[in-house]
Short mmCIF file of C-alpha atoms in Angstrom, two decimals:
data_model
loop_
_atom_site.label_atom_id
_atom_site.label_comp_id
_atom_site.label_asym_id
_atom_site.label_seq_id
_atom_site.Cartn_x
_atom_site.Cartn_y
_atom_site.Cartn_z
CA MET A 1 41.81 1.10 -22.33
CA ASN A 2 38.78 1.79 -24.54
CA ALA A 3 35.86 -0.55 -24.09
CA SER A 4 35.14 -2.90 -26.98
CA PRO A 5 32.02 -2.34 -29.11
CA LEU A 6 30.58 -5.60 -27.78
CA PHE A 7 31.07 -4.46 -24.19
CA ARG A 8 29.50 -1.07 -24.90
CA THR A 9 26.51 -2.73 -26.56
CA ALA A 10 26.01 -5.04 -23.58
CA LEU A 11 26.30 -2.10 -21.18
CA LEU A 12 23.77 -0.01 -23.09
CA THR A 13 21.37 -2.96 -23.25
CA ALA A 14 21.65 -3.47 -19.48
CA LEU A 15 21.09 0.24 -18.83
CA ALA A 16 18.04 0.26 -21.09
CA GLY A 17 16.63 -2.69 -19.17
CA LEU A 18 17.15 -0.92 -15.87
CA ILE A 19 15.39 2.18 -17.19
CA VAL A 20 12.40 0.10 -18.32
CA LEU A 21 12.19 -1.56 -14.90
CA ALA A 22 12.44 1.79 -13.14
CA LEU A 23 9.68 3.28 -15.29
CA ALA A 24 7.46 0.25 -14.67
CA ALA A 25 8.06 0.50 -10.91
CA ALA A 26 7.26 4.22 -10.95
CA SER A 27 4.08 3.57 -12.92
CA ALA A 28 2.98 0.88 -10.47
CA ALA A 29 3.71 3.18 -7.55
CA ASP A 30 1.39 5.78 -9.09
CA ARG A 31 -1.54 3.33 -8.99
CA THR A 32 -3.79 2.56 -6.05
CA VAL A 33 -5.14 -0.93 -6.72
CA LEU A 34 -8.55 -1.77 -5.27
CA LEU A 35 -8.49 -5.38 -6.37
CA ARG A 36 -6.38 -7.73 -8.46
CA GLU A 37 -7.71 -11.09 -9.58
CA ASP A 38 -5.07 -13.70 -10.43
CA PHE A 39 -7.57 -16.59 -10.57
CA ALA A 40 -6.04 -18.82 -7.93
CA THR A 41 -9.68 -19.81 -7.29
CA LEU A 42 -13.07 -18.71 -8.57
CA ASP A 43 -14.42 -18.00 -5.08
CA ALA A 44 -14.79 -14.29 -5.83
CA TRP A 45 -17.09 -14.99 -8.79
CA ARG A 46 -20.60 -16.35 -9.23
CA PRO A 47 -22.13 -18.01 -12.30
CA LEU A 48 -24.17 -15.80 -14.61
CA THR A 49 -26.73 -17.61 -16.76
CA PHE A 50 -29.48 -16.39 -19.07
CA PRO A 51 -33.13 -17.43 -19.50
CA LYS A 52 -33.78 -19.89 -22.33
CA ILE A 53 -30.07 -20.69 -22.83
CA LYS A 54 -29.53 -24.22 -21.55
CA ALA A 55 -25.96 -24.82 -22.77
CA HIS A 56 -23.52 -23.02 -20.49
CA SER A 57 -19.92 -22.04 -21.10
CA ARG A 58 -17.27 -23.57 -18.84
CA TYR A 59 -14.87 -21.61 -16.62
CA THR A 60 -11.99 -23.27 -14.81
CA VAL A 61 -8.67 -22.39 -13.21
CA GLU A 62 -5.71 -23.55 -15.29
CA THR A 63 -2.20 -23.84 -13.88
CA ARG A 64 0.80 -22.98 -16.03
CA GLY A 65 4.03 -23.38 -14.13
CA ARG A 66 3.65 -21.26 -10.99
CA GLU A 67 0.85 -19.12 -12.42
CA THR A 68 -2.90 -19.62 -12.42
CA ILE A 69 -5.13 -18.28 -15.19
CA LEU A 70 -8.79 -18.43 -16.09
CA ARG A 71 -9.78 -20.77 -18.91
CA ALA A 72 -13.09 -19.88 -20.62
CA GLU A 73 -14.55 -22.46 -22.99
CA SER A 74 -17.75 -22.37 -25.02
CA SER A 75 -19.40 -24.69 -27.52
CA ALA A 76 -22.69 -23.34 -28.89
CA SER A 77 -23.18 -22.05 -25.37
CA ALA A 78 -23.44 -18.89 -23.30
CA SER A 79 -22.94 -18.04 -19.65
CA GLY A 80 -20.51 -15.92 -17.70
CA LEU A 81 -18.90 -15.12 -14.41
CA LEU A 82 -19.91 -12.10 -12.32
CA LEU A 83 -17.68 -10.65 -9.64
CA ARG A 84 -19.40 -10.82 -6.27
CA ARG A 85 -17.84 -7.53 -5.18
CA GLU A 86 -18.99 -4.08 -6.31
CA PHE A 87 -16.89 -0.94 -6.54
CA ASN A 88 -17.38 2.79 -7.12
CA VAL A 89 -16.32 3.70 -10.65
CA TYR A 90 -15.76 7.34 -9.69
CA GLN A 91 -13.23 6.31 -7.04
CA TYR A 92 -11.65 3.49 -9.07
CA PRO A 93 -12.24 4.17 -12.78
CA LYS A 94 -9.37 2.21 -14.36
CA LEU A 95 -9.09 -1.39 -15.54
CA ARG A 96 -6.12 -3.43 -16.69
CA TRP A 97 -6.02 -7.06 -17.79
CA ARG A 98 -4.29 -9.61 -20.00
CA TRP A 99 -6.10 -12.06 -22.27
CA THR A 100 -5.75 -14.29 -25.30
CA VAL A 101 -7.98 -16.42 -27.53
CA GLY A 102 -7.42 -19.72 -29.25
CA ASN A 103 -9.63 -18.71 -32.18
CA VAL A 104 -12.32 -16.30 -33.30
CA TYR A 105 -15.69 -17.12 -34.88
CA ALA A 106 -16.14 -17.55 -38.62
CA ARG A 107 -19.75 -16.40 -38.31
CA GLY A 108 -19.11 -13.67 -35.75
CA ASP A 109 -20.80 -10.44 -36.84
CA GLN A 110 -21.69 -7.48 -34.65
CA GLU A 111 -24.45 -6.27 -36.99
CA GLY A 112 -27.04 -8.89 -36.07
CA LYS A 113 -28.13 -11.22 -33.29
CA THR A 114 -27.04 -14.34 -35.19
CA GLY A 115 -23.40 -13.23 -35.04
CA ASP A 116 -23.41 -11.60 -31.62
CA ASP A 117 -20.79 -13.87 -30.00
CA TYR A 118 -17.29 -13.13 -28.72
CA PRO A 119 -14.59 -15.60 -27.68
CA ILE A 120 -13.84 -13.37 -24.70
CA ARG A 121 -15.20 -10.21 -23.16
CA ILE A 122 -14.54 -8.29 -19.96
CA TYR A 123 -17.51 -6.16 -19.09
CA VAL A 124 -18.51 -3.60 -16.50
CA VAL A 125 -22.00 -4.12 -15.08
CA PHE A 126 -23.63 -0.98 -13.65
CA ARG A 127 -26.15 -1.45 -10.88
CA TYR A 128 -29.73 -0.32 -11.41
CA ASP A 129 -30.86 2.08 -8.66
CA PRO A 130 -34.68 2.28 -8.36
CA GLU A 131 -34.44 5.49 -6.32
CA LYS A 132 -32.88 7.29 -9.30
CA ALA A 133 -35.01 5.69 -12.01
CA SER A 134 -37.97 7.07 -13.93
CA ALA A 135 -41.45 5.72 -13.30
CA LEU A 136 -41.32 3.75 -16.56
CA ASP A 137 -37.97 2.20 -15.67
CA ARG A 138 -39.19 1.30 -12.19
CA ALA A 139 -42.16 -0.53 -13.70
CA THR A 140 -40.03 -2.32 -16.32
CA TYR A 141 -37.31 -3.33 -13.88
CA GLY A 142 -39.93 -4.36 -11.31
CA ILE A 143 -41.39 -6.86 -13.77
CA ALA A 144 -37.92 -8.22 -14.57
CA ARG A 145 -37.15 -8.63 -10.87
CA ALA A 146 -40.42 -10.50 -10.31
CA LEU A 147 -39.57 -12.88 -13.17
CA TYR A 148 -35.87 -13.50 -12.46
CA GLY A 149 -35.45 -12.75 -8.76
CA GLU A 150 -33.13 -9.74 -9.17
CA TYR A 151 -32.88 -6.49 -11.07
CA PRO A 152 -31.11 -6.60 -14.43
CA PRO A 153 -28.21 -4.18 -14.74
CA HIS A 154 -28.80 -0.53 -15.51
CA SER A 155 -26.29 -0.74 -18.37
CA THR A 156 -23.07 -2.48 -19.38
CA LEU A 157 -19.79 -1.63 -21.06
CA ASN A 158 -18.44 -4.65 -22.93
CA TYR A 159 -14.76 -4.82 -23.86
CA VAL A 160 -14.61 -7.53 -26.51
CA TRP A 161 -12.26 -9.49 -28.71
CA ALA A 162 -14.23 -9.25 -31.97
CA SER A 163 -14.04 -11.90 -34.68
CA ARG A 164 -14.01 -9.55 -37.67
CA GLU A 165 -11.22 -7.12 -38.43
CA ASP A 166 -13.71 -4.56 -39.78
CA THR A 167 -15.66 -4.41 -36.52
CA PRO A 168 -16.27 -0.80 -35.39
CA SER A 169 -14.38 0.24 -32.28
CA LEU A 170 -17.64 1.27 -30.59
CA PHE A 171 -21.14 -0.03 -31.30
CA THR A 172 -24.44 -0.91 -29.66
CA SER A 173 -25.46 -4.47 -28.86
CA PRO A 174 -28.12 -5.80 -31.27
CA TYR A 175 -30.00 -7.09 -28.22
CA THR A 176 -30.28 -3.92 -26.14
CA ASP A 177 -29.33 -0.26 -26.33
CA ARG A 178 -28.27 -0.49 -22.69
CA ALA A 179 -25.15 -2.41 -23.71
CA ARG A 180 -22.31 -0.76 -25.56
CA MET A 181 -19.52 -2.81 -27.11
CA ILE A 182 -15.91 -1.65 -27.37
CA ALA A 183 -13.73 -3.79 -29.64
CA LEU A 184 -10.17 -3.72 -28.29
CA GLU A 185 -8.96 -6.64 -30.42
CA LYS A 186 -10.28 -7.55 -33.86
CA GLY A 187 -9.86 -10.71 -35.87
CA PRO A 188 -7.47 -13.66 -35.65
CA ARG A 189 -4.18 -11.79 -36.10
CA PHE A 190 -3.13 -12.05 -32.44
CA ALA A 191 -4.93 -15.30 -31.59
CA GLY A 192 -2.68 -17.37 -29.37
CA GLN A 193 -0.74 -14.33 -28.18
CA TRP A 194 -1.18 -12.60 -24.83
CA ARG A 195 -2.51 -9.06 -25.20
CA GLU A 196 -2.53 -6.56 -22.34
CA GLU A 197 -5.42 -4.09 -22.28
CA SER A 198 -6.34 -1.03 -20.25
CA ALA A 199 -9.57 0.95 -20.01
CA ASP A 200 -10.90 4.12 -18.44
CA ILE A 201 -14.45 3.32 -17.36
CA LEU A 202 -15.66 6.91 -16.94
CA ARG A 203 -14.21 8.10 -20.24
CA ASP A 204 -15.54 5.08 -22.13
CA TYR A 205 -19.02 5.26 -20.60
CA ARG A 206 -19.39 8.95 -21.39
CA ARG A 207 -18.21 8.34 -24.94
CA ALA A 208 -20.54 5.37 -25.37
CA PHE A 209 -23.70 6.64 -23.69
CA GLY A 210 -23.23 10.41 -23.67
CA THR A 211 -23.86 10.67 -19.94
CA ASP A 212 -22.31 9.81 -16.58
CA PRO A 213 -22.57 6.21 -15.36
CA PRO A 214 -24.18 4.98 -12.15
CA ALA A 215 -21.59 4.87 -9.36
CA GLN A 216 -21.80 1.21 -8.34
CA ALA A 217 -20.59 -1.47 -10.70
CA SER A 218 -19.13 -4.94 -10.88
CA LEU A 219 -17.21 -6.97 -13.46
CA GLY A 220 -18.20 -9.82 -15.72
CA ILE A 221 -16.32 -12.27 -17.94
CA MET A 222 -17.85 -14.24 -20.76
CA ASN A 223 -17.07 -16.52 -23.69
CA ASP A 224 -20.26 -17.09 -25.68
CA SER A 225 -21.06 -18.93 -28.90
CA ASP A 226 -24.79 -19.69 -28.65
CA ASN A 227 -25.70 -17.55 -31.68
CA THR A 228 -22.99 -18.69 -34.08
CA GLY A 229 -23.08 -22.31 -32.90
CA GLU A 230 -19.28 -22.43 -32.93
CA ALA A 231 -16.70 -23.16 -30.22
CA SER A 232 -13.67 -21.44 -28.73
CA VAL A 233 -11.28 -21.44 -25.80
CA SER A 234 -9.85 -18.24 -24.32
CA TRP A 235 -7.84 -17.28 -21.26
CA VAL A 236 -7.53 -14.35 -18.84
CA ASP A 237 -4.28 -13.93 -16.91
CA PHE A 238 -5.30 -11.21 -14.45
CA ILE A 239 -7.66 -8.26 -13.95
CA GLU A 240 -6.95 -5.10 -11.93
CA VAL A 241 -9.29 -2.33 -10.79
CA PHE A 242 -7.38 0.77 -9.75
CA ARG A 243 -7.07 4.54 -9.76
CA ASP A 244 -4.16 6.76 -10.65
CA GLY A 245 -2.33 8.79 -8.05
CA PRO A 246 -1.84 8.30 -4.30
#
């Protein structure tokens, strides 16, 4: 007996689903994951605050069903979370995460300091190494360490959800040329929807700075609105640091 069209359609749909699952499993097997953060707690992170900014953003663990996610909330405020653990970007150069925003900023604008806010960013913080620095950098970073108790980062790569749809995909922070911004999402179109992102740290750093990055780095998360004076809530589902291959 010939199968009905409905049966054949159901069979093909089931087979397609199995193929997708098999490809996903094969892809996962090709990754070596150094760390995965699912935000069951915030024990792996420390607060990151900035001089002269008294209003701090709020980071909490939110439970949705059986899952935990990070909730990041700002209101004319700025502060972040910094991963306590460092990793070697040459050994583990890949990132993957999932995020969403409740809203973007009406006054968000990458071209000036007054609009330099993002409802969510995941950034890679590269450690300053005094042994590899120039004499001028050693003097500058030495002063900063004396003032704030630790060295500032050598440089940062910031993966941002930009407020404006016409934001360039790659640009320099208006505050420092040691920070490069990569806009992976732009505008309000996907606000309220989960978006999965991936990044190649080595490729992106070389494209952004034109040179190789320092080896040791950590991760940061931030929702800031101190410049625009606005407010937003955003969420991060997970973050992975990994490398391809066995």
